[in-house]
């Protein structure tokens, strides 16, 4: 038996940088350093753990859709221990929305071949959290999403989904799409050996024609949503700051009362 | 007037507040038609009618509880086919966003998630979103198909607007995918008696400075004096001091209450992403240099173990 896992990852602008929009109201990727979305590290980690805990022959492929620099995200995942990588890159992808991204990912996942897709719960830039569900819909396979625990055995994926109202145990047959939360388990740091080994691992490059996609299906032209304006939130006016010299709690209560909260 | 579908989030017939907020927003762009699925769906009609629903489409089947997400997508798709709405509104919960996304894909429409406001526009509804840790505000619309929009809790005030709320049964045929993901077990979350974090008008949060799970009692006491929900920073959750379901921030919940009180939280960007849209922000922290003080309307530089109990005592005294 063999198990083919595809982990979808995203290269995102560093949240601690000064993120802003370009003139066409897409995310400006030039001014802020990018990195592998932290939430996708958990997806890579779970893929590696499934691989390590399996008696089967498991192959972990990391897949990203993004510009040239997105290779950095793939290298990070490879240095953590993924076996190979696929990079879908095409100038016509600029401005692709979540629906378009899910289309490109689904085509690439099918081309790569898969039994299990693992994604992070959301990207740390767009934070929509819809791509895993969209992938399941497009691929026509079960979605087993937002898992804080995941395991795979005998062609079945099981996991725990912690919702607001209840904690649910889920189960589905492979092939399936899984997404994992930051509660699924700390992601490992790449070792020096891992970083060296990653340099030799294959990174396949595909463009839209490799996936039988037309430019008009993706990018700003293919997007289903239009951003009409993006305005920077005005800086908050400086608030009142007091030092507690025994009266801090009382002073704060006074403020809350003045604002009618008490 | 165009009809607008509103997906109803309810627990055994008890409608959750974000759905009532959606009805208020839906009335700005058309006549709300609510879709209430599963056990107790029909029991929602009275309260939905009071808040503007002209019709309530219901359907009950065991599939809604026994399988994940897809049966609800099948039902909402059936409702779209029946009503041909001008837009579909869904609460921005984790599940709501998944339902909305799959629906949008099926009906060839765009999707906007986490809207914080909604208004009628010449080319369809215009959604306001707060992005990049709330440092930017965008206005967007959907350019293809029937707009599917998910809306965050606390995005509108609930307004009563009596309407017919006429119940009719929705006809649903489940797809082959509907039974793909089985729910084999369900443990209801124990109620704390406090408001739901994302819906609460006031949130009192604790962070690294709380320094231990037992000390969260101080935070809870303050929350209870104000009738507030309790939140926690990632540092506090990762340390095991408070449950992940209460985590406020980029990888937890995003909250937008009238009042947010941060205690022992430095205010890293990941935390700010989850609370920066709060109307009034208050912080208590020992470190005068903590970045949270850049956001506050009122800040106290001091030891939370002194300030928070004193504040709680003062609030309780004022309440008499």
Coordinates of C-alpha atoms in Angstrom, one line a residue, chain A residues 1-259:
Chain A
X1 CA 0.0 0.0 0.0
X2 CA 1.1 3.5 -0.6
X3 CA -0.4 6.8 0.5
X4 CA 0.0 10.0 -1.4
X5 CA -0.4 13.1 0.7
X6 CA -0.5 16.6 -0.9
X7 CA -0.1 19.5 1.5
X8 CA -1.3 22.8 0.2
X9 CA 0.8 25.7 1.5
X10 CA 0.7 29.5 1.1
X11 CA 3.5 32.1 0.9
X12 CA 2.2 35.1 2.8
X13 CA 3.4 38.6 3.8
X14 CA 4.9 38.6 7.3
X15 CA 2.2 39.8 9.6
X16 CA 4.7 41.7 11.7
X17 CA 5.6 43.8 8.6
X18 CA 3.7 46.9 7.4
X19 CA 1.2 45.2 5.1
X20 CA -0.7 47.3 2.5
X21 CA -2.3 47.3 -0.9
X22 CA -0.9 47.9 -4.4
X23 CA -2.5 50.4 -6.8
X24 CA -4.7 47.6 -8.3
X25 CA -6.0 46.8 -4.7
X26 CA -4.3 43.5 -4.6
X27 CA -2.0 42.7 -1.7
X28 CA 1.4 44.4 -2.2
X29 CA 3.9 41.6 -2.0
X30 CA 7.0 43.7 -2.8
X31 CA 7.4 45.8 0.3
X32 CA 7.0 43.1 3.0
X33 CA 9.0 39.9 3.4
X34 CA 7.1 36.7 2.8
X35 CA 7.2 33.4 4.6
X36 CA 5.4 30.0 4.8
X37 CA 2.0 30.8 6.4
X38 CA 2.4 29.7 10.1
X39 CA -0.9 27.8 10.0
X40 CA 0.3 25.7 7.0
X41 CA 3.3 24.5 9.1
X42 CA 0.8 22.6 11.2
X43 CA -0.5 20.9 8.0
X44 CA 3.1 19.9 7.0
X45 CA 3.7 18.6 10.5
X46 CA 0.6 16.4 10.5
X47 CA 1.5 15.0 7.0
X48 CA 4.9 14.1 8.4
X49 CA 3.5 12.5 11.5
X50 CA 1.0 10.5 9.4
X51 CA 4.0 9.4 7.3
X52 CA 6.1 8.5 10.3
X53 CA 3.3 6.6 12.0
X54 CA 2.3 4.6 8.9
X55 CA 3.5 1.1 7.9
X56 CA 2.6 2.1 4.3
X57 CA 4.9 3.8 1.9
X58 CA 3.9 7.5 2.3
X59 CA 4.9 10.3 -0.1
X60 CA 4.4 13.9 1.1
X61 CA 4.2 16.5 -1.7
X62 CA 3.9 20.2 -0.8
X63 CA 2.0 22.4 -3.3
X64 CA 1.8 26.1 -3.6
X65 CA 0.3 28.6 -6.0
X66 CA 2.2 31.9 -6.0
X67 CA 4.9 34.1 -7.4
X68 CA 8.6 33.3 -7.8
X69 CA 9.4 34.0 -4.1
X70 CA 6.8 31.4 -3.0
X71 CA 9.6 28.8 -3.5
X72 CA 10.8 29.9 -0.1
X73 CA 7.7 28.5 1.4
X74 CA 8.2 25.2 -0.4
X75 CA 11.9 25.0 0.7
X76 CA 10.8 25.5 4.3
X77 CA 8.3 22.6 4.0
X78 CA 10.9 20.4 2.3
X79 CA 13.5 21.2 5.0
X80 CA 10.9 20.1 7.6
X81 CA 10.8 16.7 5.8
X82 CA 8.4 16.7 2.9
X83 CA 9.5 14.6 0.0
X84 CA 8.9 16.8 -3.0
X85 CA 7.3 20.0 -4.1
X86 CA 5.1 21.5 -6.8
X87 CA 5.1 25.2 -7.6
X88 CA 2.3 26.6 -9.8
X89 CA 3.5 29.9 -11.1
X90 CA 2.1 32.1 -13.9
X91 CA 1.9 35.8 -14.5
X92 CA -1.8 35.5 -15.2
X93 CA -2.4 34.3 -11.6
X94 CA -1.9 37.9 -10.3
X95 CA -5.1 38.9 -8.4
X96 CA -6.6 35.4 -8.2
X97 CA -9.4 35.1 -5.5
X98 CA -10.2 32.2 -3.2
X99 CA -12.4 30.5 -5.8
X100 CA -9.7 30.8 -8.4
X101 CA -7.0 29.6 -6.1
X102 CA -9.1 26.5 -5.2
X103 CA -9.5 25.8 -9.0
X104 CA -5.8 26.0 -9.6
X105 CA -5.0 23.9 -6.5
X106 CA -7.6 21.3 -7.4
X107 CA -6.2 20.9 -10.9
X108 CA -2.7 20.6 -9.6
X109 CA -3.7 18.1 -6.9
X110 CA -5.4 15.9 -9.5
X111 CA -2.4 16.1 -11.8
X112 CA 0.0 15.3 -8.9
X113 CA -2.2 12.3 -7.8
X114 CA -3.4 12.1 -4.2
X115 CA -5.1 10.0 -1.5
X116 CA -5.2 12.8 1.1
X117 CA -5.0 16.5 0.9
X118 CA -4.0 18.4 4.1
X119 CA -4.3 22.2 4.5
X120 CA -3.9 24.7 7.2
X121 CA -7.2 26.0 8.7
X122 CA -6.8 29.4 7.0
X123 CA -4.0 31.6 5.5
X124 CA -2.6 34.2 7.9
X125 CA -3.1 37.0 5.3
X126 CA -6.6 36.5 3.9
X127 CA -7.8 34.4 6.9
X128 CA -11.0 33.3 5.0
X129 CA -10.6 29.7 5.8
X130 CA -12.7 28.5 2.9
X131 CA -10.1 26.9 0.6
X132 CA -10.2 23.4 2.2
X133 CA -14.0 23.2 1.8
X134 CA -13.7 24.5 -1.8
X135 CA -11.1 21.9 -2.6
X136 CA -13.4 19.1 -1.2
X137 CA -16.3 20.4 -3.3
X138 CA -14.2 20.6 -6.5
X139 CA -12.5 17.3 -6.0
X140 CA -15.8 15.6 -5.0
X141 CA -14.3 14.0 -1.9
X142 CA -15.2 14.3 1.8
X143 CA -14.1 17.3 3.8
X144 CA -12.7 16.5 7.3
X145 CA -11.9 20.0 8.4
X146 CA -10.7 22.1 11.3
X147 CA -9.2 19.2 13.1
X148 CA -7.3 19.5 16.3
X149 CA -6.4 15.8 16.1
X150 CA -6.0 13.7 13.0
X151 CA -5.1 10.1 12.2
X152 CA -5.1 7.8 9.2
X153 CA -5.6 4.1 9.3
X154 CA -6.7 1.5 6.7
X155 CA -7.9 4.0 4.2
X156 CA -9.9 6.0 6.8
X157 CA -9.2 9.4 8.2
X158 CA -10.5 10.3 11.6
X159 CA -10.2 13.5 13.6
X160 CA -11.6 15.8 16.2
X161 CA -13.3 19.1 15.4
X162 CA -13.7 21.5 18.2
X163 CA -16.6 23.8 17.5
X164 CA -18.3 26.5 19.6
X165 CA -21.2 24.3 20.6
X166 CA -19.6 20.9 20.7
X167 CA -16.5 18.8 20.0
X168 CA -17.2 16.3 17.2
X169 CA -15.5 13.1 16.2
X170 CA -15.3 12.8 12.4
X171 CA -14.6 9.9 10.1
X172 CA -14.3 9.6 6.3
X173 CA -12.9 7.3 3.7
X174 CA -10.0 8.3 1.6
X175 CA -9.5 10.2 -0.7
X176 CA -10.4 13.2 1.4
X177 CA -9.5 16.8 2.2
X178 CA -8.4 17.6 5.8
X179 CA -7.6 20.9 7.4
X180 CA -5.9 21.2 10.7
X181 CA -5.9 23.9 13.4
X182 CA -3.0 25.3 15.4
X183 CA -4.1 22.9 18.2
X184 CA -3.1 19.8 16.1
X185 CA 0.5 19.9 17.4
X186 CA 3.5 22.1 17.4
X187 CA 5.3 22.2 14.0
X188 CA 8.9 21.0 14.0
X189 CA 11.9 23.2 13.2
X190 CA 13.9 22.2 10.2
X191 CA 17.2 20.5 11.3
X192 CA 20.5 21.5 9.6
X193 CA 20.4 18.1 7.9
X194 CA 16.9 18.8 6.7
X195 CA 17.9 22.1 5.3
X196 CA 20.8 20.5 3.4
X197 CA 18.6 17.7 2.1
X198 CA 15.9 20.1 1.0
X199 CA 18.3 21.6 -1.5
X200 CA 18.4 18.3 -3.4
X201 CA 14.7 17.6 -3.4
X202 CA 12.7 18.0 -6.6
X203 CA 10.6 21.2 -7.1
X204 CA 8.3 20.8 -10.1
X205 CA 7.2 24.0 -11.8
X206 CA 3.8 24.1 -13.6
X207 CA 2.0 27.0 -15.3
X208 CA -1.6 27.4 -16.3
X209 CA -1.2 25.5 -19.6
X210 CA 0.2 22.5 -17.7
X211 CA -3.1 22.4 -15.8
X212 CA -5.3 23.0 -18.9
X213 CA -6.5 26.4 -17.5
X214 CA -7.1 29.6 -19.4
X215 CA -5.9 33.0 -18.2
X216 CA -9.5 34.3 -18.0
X217 CA -10.4 31.6 -15.4
X218 CA -8.0 33.1 -12.8
X219 CA -6.3 36.4 -11.9
X220 CA -8.2 39.7 -11.5
X221 CA -10.1 39.0 -14.7
X222 CA -11.5 35.6 -13.5
X223 CA -12.2 36.9 -9.9
X224 CA -15.7 36.8 -8.6
X225 CA -15.2 39.6 -6.3
X226 CA -14.2 43.2 -6.9
X227 CA -12.5 45.4 -4.2
X228 CA -13.7 48.9 -4.8
X229 CA -11.6 50.6 -2.1
X230 CA -9.1 50.0 0.6
X231 CA -8.5 52.7 3.2
X232 CA -6.0 52.7 6.0
X233 CA -7.8 52.7 9.4
X234 CA -7.1 56.0 11.1
X235 CA -4.6 55.7 13.9
X236 CA -6.5 55.6 17.2
X237 CA -6.3 58.8 19.1
X238 CA -4.0 58.5 22.0
X239 CA -5.9 57.2 25.1
X240 CA -5.5 58.1 28.7
X241 CA -2.8 56.1 30.4
X242 CA -2.4 56.2 34.2
X243 CA 0.1 54.6 36.5
X244 CA -1.3 52.5 39.3
X245 CA -0.4 54.0 42.6
X246 CA -3.0 52.2 44.5
X247 CA -6.0 53.9 42.8
X248 CA -5.6 52.2 39.3
X249 CA -8.6 49.9 39.8
X250 CA -10.9 52.8 41.0
X251 CA -9.7 55.1 38.2
X252 CA -10.5 52.4 35.6
X253 CA -14.0 51.9 37.2
X254 CA -14.5 55.7 36.9
X255 CA -13.6 55.6 33.2
X256 CA -15.9 52.6 32.6
X257 CA -18.7 54.4 34.4
X258 CA -18.1 57.5 32.4
X259 CA -18.5 55.4 29.2

